[in-house]
Short mmCIF file of C-alpha atoms in Angstrom, two decimals:
data_model
loop_
_atom_site.label_atom_id
_atom_site.label_comp_id
_atom_site.label_asym_id
_atom_site.label_seq_id
_atom_site.Cartn_x
_atom_site.Cartn_y
_atom_site.Cartn_z
CA MET X 17 68.57 -39.25 -2.37
CA ARG X 18 65.89 -42.23 -1.48
CA LYS X 19 64.59 -39.78 1.12
CA ASN X 20 63.93 -36.91 -1.06
CA GLU X 21 62.23 -39.29 -3.52
CA ASN X 22 59.81 -40.37 -0.93
CA LEU X 23 59.49 -36.97 0.55
CA ALA X 24 58.23 -36.35 -3.11
CA LEU X 25 55.69 -38.82 -3.86
CA TRP X 26 54.00 -38.26 -0.36
CA VAL X 27 53.78 -34.29 -1.17
CA LYS X 28 52.35 -35.24 -4.63
CA SER X 29 49.68 -37.48 -3.02
CA ASN X 30 48.61 -35.74 -0.11
CA VAL X 31 48.30 -32.29 -2.70
CA LYS X 32 46.31 -34.57 -5.32
CA LYS X 33 44.06 -35.32 -2.37
CA ALA X 34 43.66 -31.90 -1.21
CA VAL X 35 42.63 -30.74 -4.64
CA LEU X 36 40.21 -33.56 -4.89
CA THR X 37 38.64 -32.43 -1.65
CA LEU X 38 38.26 -29.15 -2.11
CA GLY X 39 36.88 -29.74 -5.66
CA ILE X 40 34.28 -31.40 -4.05
CA ALA X 41 33.29 -29.21 -1.08
CA PRO X 42 32.52 -25.94 -3.09
CA ILE X 43 30.00 -28.57 -5.21
CA LEU X 44 28.35 -29.24 -1.37
CA LEU X 45 28.27 -26.30 -0.68
CA ILE X 46 26.52 -24.98 -3.55
CA ASN X 47 23.86 -27.98 -3.63
CA SER X 48 23.36 -27.06 -0.03
CA CYS X 49 22.73 -23.45 -0.42
CA GLN X 50 20.82 -24.08 -3.66
CA SER X 51 18.43 -25.87 -1.09
CA ASP X 52 17.88 -23.42 1.71
CA ASN X 53 17.02 -21.05 -1.35
CA ASP X 54 14.53 -23.13 -3.28
CA GLY X 55 12.84 -23.45 0.12
CA ILE X 56 12.71 -20.15 0.89
CA HIS X 57 11.74 -19.28 -2.52
CA GLU X 58 8.55 -21.35 -2.85
CA LEU X 59 6.98 -17.91 -2.90
CA ASN X 60 8.61 -14.69 -3.68
CA SER X 61 5.76 -12.24 -2.92
CA TYR X 62 3.13 -12.03 -0.26
CA PRO X 63 0.97 -14.86 -0.97
CA SER X 64 -2.09 -13.73 -2.76
CA ASP X 65 -4.80 -16.12 -1.40
CA ILE X 66 -4.68 -14.47 2.23
CA ILE X 67 -5.39 -10.71 1.36
CA SER X 68 -8.38 -10.17 3.05
CA THR X 69 -11.91 -9.32 1.75
CA PRO X 70 -15.09 -8.02 3.50
CA ILE X 71 -15.45 -9.16 7.39
CA VAL X 72 -18.22 -10.83 7.67
CA THR X 73 -19.45 -10.80 11.09
CA SER X 74 -23.39 -12.53 10.88
CA ASN X 75 -24.93 -15.56 8.99
CA ILE X 76 -21.13 -16.48 8.86
CA PRO X 77 -20.57 -18.99 6.37
CA ALA X 78 -18.48 -22.22 7.02
CA ALA X 79 -15.45 -21.46 5.05
CA VAL X 80 -15.29 -18.50 7.78
CA ALA X 81 -16.49 -20.42 10.61
CA GLU X 82 -13.80 -22.90 10.26
CA SER X 83 -10.87 -20.32 9.94
CA GLN X 84 -10.83 -19.07 13.75
CA THR X 85 -8.13 -16.74 15.40
CA PRO X 86 -5.94 -17.34 17.55
CA ILE X 87 -3.90 -20.56 16.26
CA ASN X 88 -1.28 -22.22 17.33
CA ILE X 89 1.54 -21.44 15.11
CA GLU X 90 4.78 -23.90 13.89
CA PRO X 91 7.58 -22.36 12.50
CA SER X 92 8.78 -25.71 10.86
CA LYS X 93 5.70 -26.27 9.33
CA ALA X 94 5.17 -22.62 7.79
CA ILE X 95 5.67 -22.20 3.89
CA LEU X 96 8.40 -19.46 3.57
CA PHE X 97 8.61 -16.79 1.59
CA ARG X 98 9.84 -13.52 0.93
CA SER X 99 7.97 -10.15 0.41
CA SER X 100 8.86 -6.58 1.45
CA ASP X 101 4.95 -6.80 2.43
CA PRO X 102 3.47 -5.50 5.13
CA ASN X 103 4.59 -1.86 4.00
CA ILE X 104 3.91 -0.57 7.66
CA HIS X 105 3.61 3.34 7.79
CA TYR X 106 3.08 3.83 11.30
CA GLY X 107 4.16 7.11 13.62
CA ALA X 108 3.01 9.38 16.34
CA VAL X 109 -0.79 9.57 17.54
CA THR X 110 -2.33 11.73 19.67
CA LEU X 111 -3.78 9.69 23.04
CA ASN X 112 -7.05 10.96 23.02
CA SER X 113 -9.21 7.90 23.50
CA VAL X 114 -7.99 5.71 25.65
CA GLN X 115 -9.96 3.06 27.13
CA ASN X 116 -10.57 0.94 29.50
CA ASN X 117 -12.48 -1.63 27.52
CA ALA X 118 -15.32 -3.39 29.22
CA GLY X 119 -12.92 -4.02 32.28
CA GLU X 120 -11.12 -6.63 30.11
CA ASN X 121 -8.20 -4.75 27.99
CA LEU X 122 -6.91 -1.74 27.40
CA ARG X 123 -7.75 -0.06 23.77
CA VAL X 124 -6.39 3.12 22.47
CA ASN X 125 -8.79 3.89 19.80
CA VAL X 126 -7.00 6.06 16.90
CA SER X 127 -9.22 8.59 14.52
CA GLY X 128 -9.33 11.92 12.18
CA THR X 129 -6.14 12.66 11.24
CA ASP X 130 -4.01 10.00 13.02
CA LYS X 131 -5.96 7.08 11.54
CA LEU X 132 -5.40 8.68 7.69
CA ASN X 133 -1.43 8.95 8.46
CA ASN X 134 -1.26 5.80 10.18
CA TYR X 135 -1.08 2.78 7.93
CA ILE X 136 -0.58 -0.27 6.35
CA THR X 137 -0.27 -1.36 2.70
CA VAL X 138 -0.67 -5.35 1.43
CA GLY X 139 -0.41 -6.07 -1.49
CA GLY X 140 -0.98 -2.57 -2.76
CA LYS X 141 -4.12 -2.39 -0.61
CA LYS X 142 -4.48 0.24 2.31
CA TYR X 143 -5.56 -0.52 5.24
CA ASN X 144 -6.00 2.14 8.50
CA LEU X 145 -5.18 1.87 11.87
CA VAL X 146 -8.32 2.19 13.87
CA ASN X 147 -7.30 0.81 17.13
CA PHE X 148 -4.45 -0.94 19.15
CA HIS X 149 -5.05 -3.17 22.26
CA PHE X 150 -3.69 -5.69 24.88
CA HIS X 151 -4.37 -9.33 25.85
CA TYR X 152 -2.97 -10.88 28.64
CA SER X 153 -1.69 -13.72 28.04
CA SER X 154 -1.01 -13.70 24.15
CA GLU X 155 -3.59 -15.17 22.02
CA HIS X 156 -1.36 -17.09 19.65
CA THR X 157 1.27 -19.47 20.45
CA VAL X 158 4.15 -20.72 19.26
CA ASP X 159 4.68 -24.54 19.38
CA GLY X 160 2.63 -24.57 21.99
CA LYS X 161 3.99 -21.63 24.31
CA TYR X 162 2.19 -18.72 25.50
CA SER X 163 3.95 -15.10 25.86
CA THR X 164 3.02 -12.85 28.83
CA MET X 165 1.16 -10.25 26.14
CA GLU X 166 -0.03 -9.76 22.78
CA ILE X 167 -0.73 -6.21 21.50
CA HIS X 168 -3.03 -6.25 18.25
CA PHE X 169 -3.11 -3.43 15.69
CA VAL X 170 -6.38 -3.16 14.37
CA ASN X 171 -6.18 -1.93 10.43
CA VAL X 172 -9.28 -1.59 7.92
CA ALA X 173 -9.65 -0.97 4.47
CA ASP X 174 -12.08 1.33 2.40
CA ASP X 175 -13.94 -1.79 1.74
CA ASN X 176 -14.16 -3.00 5.36
CA SER X 177 -11.16 -5.82 4.60
CA TYR X 178 -9.61 -6.26 8.23
CA ALA X 179 -5.50 -6.69 8.60
CA VAL X 180 -4.24 -7.25 12.06
CA LEU X 181 -0.39 -7.25 13.27
CA GLY X 182 0.20 -9.17 16.41
CA VAL X 183 2.72 -8.09 18.33
CA LEU X 184 4.26 -10.95 21.36
CA VAL X 185 5.33 -9.70 24.69
CA ASP X 186 7.74 -11.81 26.80
CA LEU X 187 8.87 -10.82 30.54
CA GLY X 188 12.56 -9.00 30.19
CA SER X 189 13.56 -5.66 30.48
CA GLY X 190 11.22 -2.70 30.38
CA ASN X 191 9.49 -0.84 28.03
CA SER X 192 9.18 3.31 29.18
CA SER X 193 6.40 3.27 26.48
CA LEU X 194 4.21 0.33 27.43
CA GLN X 195 4.46 1.85 31.11
CA ASN X 196 3.64 5.03 29.65
CA LEU X 197 0.31 3.95 27.73
CA PHE X 198 -0.42 1.51 31.25
CA ALA X 199 -0.50 5.00 33.21
CA GLN X 200 -2.86 6.70 30.88
CA SER X 201 -5.64 3.66 31.65
CA PRO X 202 -8.98 4.22 33.37
CA THR X 203 -9.40 2.18 36.44
CA THR X 204 -12.83 1.93 35.73
CA SER X 205 -15.22 -0.11 33.15
CA ASN X 206 -15.70 1.56 29.97
CA GLY X 207 -13.43 4.64 31.24
CA THR X 208 -11.91 6.78 28.71
CA ASN X 209 -8.70 9.17 29.09
CA SER X 210 -8.18 12.07 27.22
CA PRO X 211 -4.34 12.70 27.96
CA ASN X 212 -3.78 14.59 24.30
CA THR X 213 -0.05 13.78 24.15
CA ALA X 214 2.16 12.24 21.01
CA PHE X 215 2.69 8.68 21.19
CA ASP X 216 5.46 6.64 18.73
CA LEU X 217 3.23 3.64 17.87
CA THR X 218 6.86 2.63 16.49
CA SER X 219 8.25 1.89 20.15
CA ILE X 220 6.26 -0.81 20.50
CA LEU X 221 6.43 -2.65 17.64
CA PRO X 222 9.57 -5.42 16.97
CA THR X 223 12.92 -3.84 16.00
CA ASN X 224 12.36 -6.44 13.06
CA THR X 225 9.07 -5.85 11.59
CA ARG X 226 10.35 -7.83 8.22
CA GLU X 227 10.01 -11.69 9.78
CA TYR X 228 6.68 -12.77 10.90
CA PHE X 229 3.98 -15.65 10.49
CA THR X 230 1.15 -14.77 8.56
CA TYR X 231 -2.41 -16.79 7.78
CA SER X 232 -6.12 -15.79 6.90
CA GLY X 233 -8.48 -16.02 10.67
CA SER X 234 -10.66 -14.39 12.65
CA LEU X 235 -11.88 -11.37 14.97
CA THR X 236 -10.81 -13.01 18.33
CA THR X 237 -12.83 -10.44 20.76
CA PRO X 238 -15.68 -10.52 22.30
CA ASN X 239 -14.20 -13.69 23.73
CA PHE X 240 -16.23 -16.90 23.89
CA GLY X 241 -14.32 -19.10 26.73
CA ALA X 242 -12.36 -21.69 26.47
CA ASN X 243 -15.06 -24.14 25.52
CA SER X 244 -17.21 -22.32 23.20
CA SER X 245 -17.64 -23.00 19.47
CA THR X 246 -19.23 -19.82 18.67
CA PRO X 247 -17.46 -18.44 15.43
CA ASN X 248 -16.34 -14.85 15.31
CA GLY X 249 -16.07 -12.79 12.44
CA GLY X 250 -13.55 -13.01 9.39
CA PRO X 251 -11.65 -13.38 7.11
CA VAL X 252 -8.72 -11.18 8.69
CA THR X 253 -5.78 -11.10 7.44
CA TRP X 254 -3.26 -11.73 10.52
CA PHE X 255 0.53 -11.17 10.79
CA VAL X 256 2.14 -12.54 14.33
CA PHE X 257 5.90 -10.89 14.30
CA LYS X 258 8.25 -13.52 15.00
CA ASN X 259 10.54 -11.07 16.78
CA LYS X 260 8.78 -9.82 20.22
CA GLN X 261 8.59 -6.77 22.72
CA GLN X 262 9.54 -7.31 26.20
CA LEU X 263 8.15 -5.67 29.37
CA SER X 264 9.40 -5.81 33.05
CA ASN X 265 7.64 -7.87 36.31
CA ASP X 266 7.00 -4.15 37.54
CA GLN X 267 4.91 -2.88 34.16
CA LEU X 268 2.96 -6.33 33.89
CA SER X 269 2.06 -5.99 37.62
CA SER X 270 0.95 -2.54 37.09
CA TYR X 271 -1.32 -3.76 34.55
CA LYS X 272 -2.87 -6.21 36.09
CA THR X 273 -3.75 -4.13 38.94
CA ILE X 274 -6.39 -2.63 36.82
CA TYR X 275 -7.03 -5.79 34.29
CA THR X 276 -7.41 -8.59 37.16
CA GLU X 277 -8.44 -11.39 34.69
CA PRO X 278 -6.56 -12.79 31.73
CA ASN X 279 -8.31 -12.07 28.32
CA PHE X 280 -7.50 -14.71 25.56
CA ARG X 281 -9.47 -16.62 23.54
CA ALA X 282 -8.81 -20.35 23.48
CA ILE X 283 -6.33 -21.77 20.51
CA GLN X 284 -8.63 -22.97 17.69
CA PRO X 285 -8.25 -25.69 15.13
CA LEU X 286 -6.17 -24.76 11.80
CA ASN X 287 -8.51 -27.03 9.71
CA GLY X 288 -6.00 -27.57 6.89
CA ARG X 289 -5.30 -23.44 6.81
CA LYS X 290 -1.57 -22.62 5.23
CA VAL X 291 0.43 -20.49 7.55
CA TYR X 292 3.65 -18.87 5.82
CA MET X 293 6.70 -17.25 7.28
CA ASN X 294 8.36 -14.04 5.40
CA ALA X 295 12.30 -15.19 5.74
CA GLY X 296 12.62 -11.22 5.73
CA TYR X 297 13.35 -9.23 2.63
#
């Protein structure tokens, strides 16, 4: 009987401990989740302070001169928010102006109906796609690390405001759409090809376009060299996707047979600007 009483006391004691432990655990979990949500919900919409205004390309004011692109993105220091912007309305375009841009990079110009049908909206403001082009290596860095390439989708609003989508590209599996574009490139400086074939823009976007870094910057071309302090036009609303595209070594080699020199602008100082990170929506 004594043995059974001791067993009963032991069970009662440990059940009490378990109840207390289980009672505390949910409180800790709730507090932890609340802390995470507080961080993500610092903003619950796209930050209105960086929706672009008409671009300035001459007599550049100090605010634009000090807000240059590209920058080094530090995710740990970015301000978190959630937003469905930008709404990307991209589909097919006709490749009727595939340009070797001064021997510097590949650029595809978009015009006519394709320009009207391919656009993004930010805070309700509409920007139509005018061109997309390539940089080798990337222009932006993430925690100081360059990607192999960067694709820029340049969008312009009716008031001459600019919003640019940046897609970082690393070496990995091949992308047949990129290979198709590279194959259409003129081999001579300032040459233009017009294959007049359809091309799906979404095939060179990352699969996840909801997570990105965004900030107010400038144009990055023409390039100025690593030691130049000459400012470029702005302001430009920038979106650099967190997720990347990939291309193969062979595809990179084919690109470099035409565009032999890297074309990227040096990293510019942040000068106190805010960099935001959309955590998805």
